[in-house]
XYZ file of N, CA, C and O in Angstrom:
588
model
N 44.230 86.978 2.898
C 44.036 86.748 4.333
C 43.594 85.311 4.569
O 42.662 84.843 3.930
N 44.276 84.598 5.432
C 43.953 83.202 5.693
C 43.026 83.077 6.904
O 43.466 83.033 8.020
N 41.722 83.004 6.619
C 40.757 82.726 7.677
C 40.419 81.226 7.673
O 40.944 80.458 6.853
N 39.561 80.792 8.578
C 39.280 79.369 8.668
C 38.586 78.848 7.411
O 38.839 77.704 6.998
N 37.757 79.634 6.762
C 37.078 79.179 5.533
C 38.116 78.990 4.414
O 38.079 78.018 3.679
N 39.068 79.914 4.314
C 40.129 79.796 3.322
C 40.963 78.535 3.565
O 41.228 77.770 2.631
N 41.368 78.314 4.800
C 42.162 77.127 5.123
C 41.383 75.841 4.822
O 41.940 74.874 4.323
N 40.085 75.835 5.116
C 39.252 74.678 4.817
C 39.161 74.431 3.328
O 39.213 73.275 2.860
N 39.039 75.489 2.538
C 39.005 75.351 1.083
C 40.301 74.742 0.543
O 40.275 73.921 -0.354
N 41.442 75.144 1.120
C 42.736 74.595 0.693
C 42.772 73.099 1.001
O 43.205 72.289 0.160
N 42.304 72.697 2.173
C 42.295 71.278 2.548
C 41.410 70.483 1.590
O 41.773 69.403 1.161
N 40.280 71.033 1.214
C 39.366 70.357 0.268
C 40.047 70.180 -1.094
O 40.002 69.107 -1.676
N 40.706 71.218 -1.570
C 41.386 71.150 -2.875
C 42.515 70.124 -2.845
O 42.682 69.338 -3.770
N 43.286 70.105 -1.758
C 44.369 69.118 -1.611
C 43.824 67.696 -1.606
O 44.392 66.795 -2.218
N 42.676 67.483 -0.952
C 42.063 66.156 -0.923
C 41.566 65.754 -2.270
O 41.780 64.631 -2.719
N 40.892 66.666 -2.967
C 40.403 66.371 -4.321
C 41.578 66.001 -5.230
O 41.519 65.024 -5.976
N 42.640 66.779 -5.152
C 43.817 66.529 -5.981
C 44.424 65.150 -5.701
O 44.813 64.430 -6.608
N 44.477 64.762 -4.425
C 45.036 63.455 -4.064
C 44.227 62.331 -4.692
O 44.795 61.380 -5.253
N 42.896 62.421 -4.647
C 42.053 61.406 -5.276
C 42.236 61.411 -6.802
O 42.361 60.345 -7.427
N 42.271 62.599 -7.396
C 42.396 62.682 -8.859
C 43.740 62.135 -9.331
O 43.801 61.489 -10.370
N 44.815 62.374 -8.593
C 46.131 61.833 -8.955
C 46.123 60.319 -8.979
O 46.887 59.704 -9.690
N 45.244 59.718 -8.156
C 45.131 58.260 -8.139
C 44.129 57.747 -9.171
O 43.884 56.543 -9.268
N 43.541 58.669 -9.950
C 42.642 58.273 -11.016
C 41.182 58.128 -10.626
O 40.397 57.542 -11.385
N 40.779 58.685 -9.488
C 39.402 58.566 -9.026
C 38.632 59.880 -9.293
O 39.195 60.962 -9.157
N 37.376 59.745 -9.675
C 36.529 60.929 -9.853
C 36.078 61.457 -8.508
O 35.887 60.694 -7.554
N 35.876 62.769 -8.452
C 35.424 63.430 -7.230
C 34.200 64.265 -7.557
O 34.196 65.010 -8.554
N 33.179 64.136 -6.752
C 31.942 64.901 -6.916
C 31.820 65.864 -5.757
O 32.167 65.537 -4.622
N 31.340 67.084 -6.037
C 31.149 68.053 -4.951
C 29.670 68.492 -4.930
O 29.087 68.721 -5.996
N 29.099 68.561 -3.752
C 27.691 68.962 -3.666
C 27.528 70.446 -4.005
O 28.445 71.245 -3.742
N 26.382 70.791 -4.563
C 26.077 72.186 -4.854
C 25.771 72.911 -3.541
O 25.019 72.419 -2.700
N 26.328 74.065 -3.351
C 26.070 74.840 -2.122
C 26.902 74.350 -0.979
O 27.858 73.600 -1.142
N 26.535 74.770 0.172
C 27.309 74.420 1.369
C 26.370 73.838 2.438
O 26.455 74.161 3.613
N 25.462 72.952 1.983
C 24.405 72.478 2.884
C 24.548 71.025 3.324
O 23.823 70.569 4.213
N 25.450 70.284 2.714
C 25.598 68.861 3.065
C 26.570 68.708 4.242
O 27.403 69.589 4.480
N 26.509 67.597 4.912
C 27.402 67.331 6.027
C 28.777 66.877 5.523
O 29.737 66.870 6.272
N 28.877 66.494 4.263
C 30.156 66.095 3.677
C 30.603 67.176 2.690
O 29.807 67.944 2.179
N 31.913 67.205 2.452
C 32.485 68.196 1.508
C 32.590 67.670 0.096
O 32.527 68.433 -0.865
N 32.778 66.362 -0.057
C 32.927 65.783 -1.371
C 32.585 64.308 -1.330
O 32.489 63.705 -0.265
N 32.431 63.756 -2.519
C 32.168 62.327 -2.679
C 33.220 61.783 -3.631
O 33.381 62.328 -4.711
N 33.958 60.773 -3.219
C 34.930 60.151 -4.083
C 34.341 58.860 -4.658
O 33.771 58.050 -3.924
N 34.431 58.719 -5.959
C 33.986 57.502 -6.634
C 35.169 56.557 -6.745
O 36.016 56.702 -7.619
N 35.250 55.606 -5.824
C 36.367 54.661 -5.763
C 35.869 53.310 -6.237
O 35.156 52.609 -5.509
N 36.236 52.981 -7.471
C 35.846 51.703 -8.053
C 34.335 51.475 -7.969
O 33.856 50.375 -7.645
N 33.547 52.513 -8.232
C 32.096 52.401 -8.239
C 31.447 52.554 -6.880
O 30.217 52.557 -6.774
N 32.241 52.725 -5.830
C 31.689 52.938 -4.501
C 31.819 54.406 -4.161
O 32.904 54.980 -4.246
N 30.691 55.044 -3.792
C 30.713 56.464 -3.443
C 31.013 56.611 -1.976
O 30.323 56.083 -1.105
N 32.069 57.376 -1.667
C 32.512 57.595 -0.309
C 32.285 59.071 0.063
O 32.852 59.952 -0.568
N 31.478 59.320 1.084
C 31.210 60.695 1.545
C 32.361 61.103 2.470
O 32.644 60.436 3.468
N 33.001 62.215 2.121
C 34.209 62.626 2.836
C 34.031 64.051 3.377
O 33.628 64.946 2.650
N 34.356 64.189 4.637
C 34.374 65.495 5.297
C 35.819 65.905 5.496
O 36.567 65.215 6.198
N 36.239 66.980 4.844
C 37.617 67.452 4.949
C 37.778 68.327 6.190
O 36.920 69.144 6.481
N 38.885 68.118 6.873
C 39.189 68.886 8.085
C 40.614 69.365 8.045
O 41.526 68.603 7.733
N 40.813 70.616 8.402
C 42.166 71.179 8.457
C 42.780 70.800 9.797
O 42.149 70.975 10.845
N 43.998 70.269 9.759
C 44.710 69.888 10.970
C 45.664 70.976 11.406
O 46.149 71.748 10.598
N 45.934 70.998 12.699
C 46.923 71.937 13.216
C 47.898 71.169 14.115
O 47.503 70.248 14.840
N 49.179 71.555 14.069
C 50.179 70.860 14.889
C 49.943 71.125 16.375
O 49.560 72.214 16.765
N 50.182 70.091 17.160
C 49.976 70.185 18.610
C 51.276 70.117 19.398
O 51.239 70.214 20.613
N 52.379 69.971 18.707
C 53.660 69.957 19.368
C 54.664 70.750 18.531
O 54.422 71.016 17.355
N 55.756 71.133 19.126
C 56.731 71.986 18.436
C 57.416 71.273 17.250
O 57.793 71.895 16.276
N 57.552 69.942 17.337
C 58.226 69.185 16.271
C 57.308 68.909 15.094
O 57.749 68.485 14.048
N 56.014 69.094 15.249
C 55.073 68.814 14.167
C 54.820 67.318 13.979
O 54.546 66.873 12.869
N 54.912 66.554 15.071
C 54.653 65.122 14.996
C 53.226 64.732 15.380
O 52.778 63.647 15.090
N 52.523 65.652 16.053
C 51.164 65.387 16.512
C 50.257 66.451 15.925
O 50.516 67.641 16.065
N 49.183 66.010 15.244
C 48.245 66.921 14.632
C 46.848 66.639 15.146
O 46.537 65.532 15.573
N 45.998 67.643 15.086
C 44.650 67.540 15.587
C 43.686 68.272 14.666
O 44.025 69.256 14.052
N 42.450 67.730 14.557
C 41.376 68.431 13.854
C 40.081 68.203 14.604
O 39.945 67.242 15.348
N 39.144 69.094 14.372
C 37.851 68.992 15.056
C 36.985 67.967 14.334
O 36.908 67.964 13.118
N 36.324 67.141 15.111
C 35.432 66.112 14.560
C 33.987 66.586 14.596
O 33.077 65.758 14.603
N 33.794 67.867 14.636
C 32.452 68.445 14.707
C 32.323 69.546 13.659
O 33.307 70.089 13.217
N 31.106 69.845 13.322
C 30.831 70.963 12.434
C 30.409 72.163 13.274
O 29.878 72.006 14.367
N 30.669 73.320 12.756
C 30.259 74.556 13.400
C 29.426 75.351 12.397
O 29.822 75.511 11.232
N 28.305 75.843 12.834
C 27.425 76.645 11.984
C 26.617 77.595 12.855
O 26.519 77.436 14.052
N 26.043 78.615 12.203
C 25.264 79.607 12.934
C 23.771 79.276 12.830
O 23.280 78.919 11.775
N 23.091 79.394 13.975
C 21.637 79.272 14.030
C 21.145 80.478 14.798
O 21.527 80.684 15.959
N 20.327 81.312 14.126
C 19.818 82.522 14.750
C 20.923 83.383 15.343
O 20.813 83.915 16.442
N 22.036 83.464 14.630
C 23.158 84.310 15.034
C 24.069 83.723 16.094
O 25.040 84.343 16.486
N 23.780 82.498 16.561
C 24.626 81.862 17.558
C 25.366 80.680 16.964
O 24.807 79.946 16.138
N 26.609 80.508 17.385
C 27.426 79.397 16.892
C 26.956 78.078 17.552
O 26.812 78.015 18.773
N 26.765 77.066 16.722
C 26.358 75.728 17.199
C 27.374 74.710 16.706
O 27.864 74.818 15.596
N 27.674 73.717 17.533
C 28.567 72.643 17.141
C 27.764 71.333 17.159
O 26.899 71.135 17.998
N 28.084 70.452 16.190
C 27.382 69.171 16.106
C 28.345 68.069 15.691
O 29.175 68.282 14.775
N 28.255 66.913 16.342
C 29.033 65.739 15.937
C 28.477 65.194 14.623
O 27.286 65.378 14.324
N 29.312 64.503 13.876
C 28.857 63.844 12.659
C 28.262 62.495 13.016
O 28.813 61.749 13.815
N 27.133 62.198 12.404
C 26.470 60.913 12.639
C 27.007 59.900 11.652
O 27.508 60.229 10.570
N 26.889 58.633 12.008
C 27.443 57.529 11.226
C 26.982 57.540 9.775
O 27.737 57.251 8.861
N 25.742 57.893 9.515
C 25.229 57.854 8.146
C 25.521 59.132 7.350
O 25.209 59.211 6.176
N 26.130 60.142 7.980
C 26.367 61.408 7.302
C 27.665 61.430 6.515
O 27.745 62.074 5.459
N 28.685 60.783 7.006
C 29.980 60.739 6.326
C 30.579 59.349 6.487
O 30.229 58.612 7.409
N 31.492 58.999 5.577
C 32.214 57.734 5.657
C 33.612 57.929 6.232
O 34.099 57.110 6.986
N 34.257 59.037 5.853
C 35.634 59.304 6.265
C 35.833 60.793 6.523
O 35.211 61.629 5.892
N 36.761 61.077 7.430
C 37.347 62.399 7.534
C 38.581 62.362 6.673
O 39.255 61.322 6.557
N 38.940 63.471 6.071
C 40.209 63.585 5.322
C 40.934 64.819 5.867
O 40.294 65.844 6.133
N 42.217 64.685 6.013
C 43.034 65.819 6.419
C 44.354 65.737 5.674
O 44.781 64.630 5.277
N 44.968 66.860 5.448
C 46.269 66.898 4.737
C 47.335 67.476 5.664
O 47.139 68.533 6.268
N 48.438 66.761 5.752
C 49.535 67.167 6.623
C 50.835 67.046 5.842
O 51.159 65.991 5.323
N 51.542 68.145 5.744
C 52.850 68.191 5.085
C 52.802 67.542 3.701
O 53.638 66.733 3.330
N 51.770 67.878 2.909
C 51.669 67.405 1.548
C 51.084 66.026 1.352
O 50.976 65.543 0.241
N 50.668 65.348 2.436
C 50.056 64.037 2.324
C 48.620 64.104 2.808
O 48.314 64.790 3.768
N 47.743 63.338 2.142
C 46.355 63.257 2.551
C 46.148 61.991 3.356
O 46.688 60.948 3.012
N 45.359 62.108 4.400
C 45.050 60.965 5.266
C 43.533 60.795 5.357
O 42.813 61.757 5.472
N 43.086 59.539 5.287
C 41.686 59.215 5.482
C 41.524 58.546 6.833
O 42.293 57.621 7.154
N 40.564 58.996 7.596
C 40.292 58.412 8.907
C 38.835 57.959 8.889
O 37.943 58.762 8.642
N 38.565 56.672 9.140
C 37.189 56.206 9.083
C 36.316 56.879 10.140
O 36.760 57.088 11.264
N 35.106 57.207 9.777
C 34.198 57.877 10.702
C 33.622 56.899 11.730
O 33.386 57.302 12.864
N 33.346 55.672 11.353
C 32.648 54.753 12.266
C 33.444 54.556 13.552
O 34.629 54.300 13.534
N 32.763 54.723 14.653
C 33.357 54.589 15.991
C 34.582 55.504 16.183
O 35.443 55.212 16.989
N 34.663 56.595 15.461
C 35.792 57.477 15.527
C 36.026 58.009 16.935
O 37.139 58.136 17.398
N 34.936 58.302 17.637
C 35.048 58.935 18.935
C 35.487 57.952 20.037
O 35.988 58.349 21.050
N 35.232 56.643 19.841
C 35.554 55.701 20.900
C 36.619 54.686 20.475
O 37.377 54.225 21.316
N 36.673 54.314 19.218
C 37.607 53.300 18.770
C 38.819 53.953 18.115
O 38.723 54.467 17.021
N 39.946 53.916 18.811
C 41.154 54.612 18.293
C 42.123 53.679 17.596
O 43.286 54.027 17.431
N 41.684 52.496 17.155
C 42.563 51.560 16.464
C 43.160 52.161 15.207
O 44.271 51.792 14.802
N 42.443 53.084 14.582
C 42.949 53.685 13.348
C 44.273 54.424 13.564
O 45.034 54.583 12.635
N 44.550 54.812 14.805
C 45.823 55.494 15.065
C 47.031 54.624 14.745
O 48.092 55.149 14.382
N 46.862 53.324 14.819
C 47.985 52.429 14.494
C 48.413 52.554 13.042
O 49.539 52.236 12.681
N 47.505 53.025 12.199
C 47.815 53.153 10.770
C 48.283 54.571 10.399
O 48.504 54.846 9.237
N 48.450 55.437 11.358
C 48.753 56.838 11.078
C 49.999 57.002 10.185
O 49.995 57.815 9.271
N 51.040 56.221 10.415
C 52.230 56.342 9.612
C 52.008 55.894 8.161
O 52.578 56.437 7.243
N 51.171 54.903 7.967
C 50.966 54.333 6.638
C 49.688 54.824 5.980
O 49.320 54.321 4.946
N 49.033 55.798 6.569
C 47.675 56.114 6.141
C 47.602 57.117 4.999
O 46.655 57.814 4.897
N 48.591 57.184 4.102
C 48.393 58.055 2.950
C 47.220 57.504 2.170
O 46.938 56.307 2.207
N 46.612 58.350 1.452
C 45.241 58.148 0.950
C 44.992 56.780 0.320
O 45.812 56.247 -0.395
N 43.866 56.223 0.622
C 43.317 54.974 0.064
C 44.173 53.722 0.284
O 44.452 52.986 -0.625
N 44.568 53.534 1.517
C 45.360 52.327 1.777
C 44.587 51.368 2.659
O 43.662 50.716 2.195
N 44.956 51.241 3.912
C 44.341 50.258 4.814
C 42.825 50.486 4.923
O 42.055 49.537 4.875
N 42.409 51.739 5.050
C 40.991 52.030 5.240
C 40.119 51.523 4.104
O 39.018 51.037 4.340
N 40.602 51.606 2.886
C 39.779 51.214 1.746
C 40.111 49.868 1.147
O 39.228 49.128 0.747
N 41.396 49.529 1.063
C 41.794 48.339 0.329
C 42.372 47.213 1.161
O 42.628 46.141 0.656
N 42.645 47.490 2.434
C 43.147 46.438 3.280
C 44.639 46.162 3.163
O 45.106 45.129 3.613
N 45.378 47.059 2.522
C 46.834 46.877 2.494
C 47.503 48.239 2.658
O 46.899 49.277 2.471
N 48.754 48.218 3.023
C 49.461 49.454 3.324
C 49.917 50.164 2.080
O 49.927 49.590 0.965
N 50.308 51.419 2.258
C 50.811 52.201 1.135
C 52.088 51.554 0.555
O 52.288 51.533 -0.668
N 52.912 51.025 1.423
C 54.131 50.358 0.986
C 53.810 49.175 0.075
O 54.409 49.008 -0.984
N 52.822 48.370 0.463
C 52.414 47.229 -0.368
C 51.889 47.704 -1.721
O 52.179 47.089 -2.751
N 51.103 48.782 -1.709
C 50.610 49.329 -2.981
C 51.736 49.767 -3.868
O 51.755 49.459 -5.077
N 52.714 50.467 -3.301
C 53.858 50.932 -4.086
C 54.635 49.754 -4.678
O 55.098 49.817 -5.819
N 54.775 48.666 -3.904
C 55.499 47.492 -4.382
C 54.737 46.801 -5.522
O 55.371 46.293 -6.443
N 53.417 46.791 -5.492
C 52.609 46.178 -6.523
C 52.433 47.073 -7.755
O 52.120 46.593 -8.833
N 52.609 48.382 -7.589
C 52.384 49.350 -8.662
C 53.610 50.276 -8.806
O 53.476 51.494 -8.651
N 54.766 49.747 -9.110
C 55.981 50.585 -9.123
C 55.929 51.723 -10.137
O 56.434 52.813 -9.837
N 55.323 51.512 -11.294
C 55.251 52.583 -12.295
C 54.407 53.746 -11.799
O 54.802 54.917 -11.912
N 53.237 53.428 -11.246
C 52.371 54.487 -10.714
C 53.003 55.167 -9.509
O 52.931 56.378 -9.363
N 53.627 54.376 -8.649
C 54.289 54.953 -7.465
C 55.404 55.887 -7.862
O 55.530 56.976 -7.281
N 56.140 55.532 -8.876
C 57.232 56.392 -9.338
C 56.679 57.679 -9.947
O 57.201 58.775 -9.738
N 55.574 57.551 -10.666
C 54.974 58.699 -11.327
C 54.375 59.701 -10.348
O 54.490 60.906 -10.533
N 53.738 59.218 -9.264
C 53.019 60.103 -8.345
C 53.700 60.324 -7.013
O 53.181 61.060 -6.177
N 54.797 59.715 -6.724
C 55.477 59.954 -5.445
C 56.788 60.662 -5.637
O 57.358 60.789 -6.604
């Protein structure tokens, strides 16, 4: 049965796999108490990542959406909370077999990251300052192996 917890677990596994395929270590917190789902060790820099399951918003599957808030129970009632700047570094979501990183800073007001949506397969502009295409051109052997 696919409930929201199951779908979230699948998104987390897909994100972990994407980082591992690129040769990065992934750390997961014990329990379910942190505001982030995993930490990626990218060249010695620890990135706190909150994984979010996306859902299509149009019939063609060109527009996707995910919640930028957490939901949890307090005294039997559902509570929603926005993520604070120091709690996570990136949101991660997987769409049609690709993982995307979206920077958390100014996420709610600064939509410049949308310009990178086409090129935003994992660890490109957000982390290294170049597009996925540029990475593939500089690393043809790795690109051929993992794409």
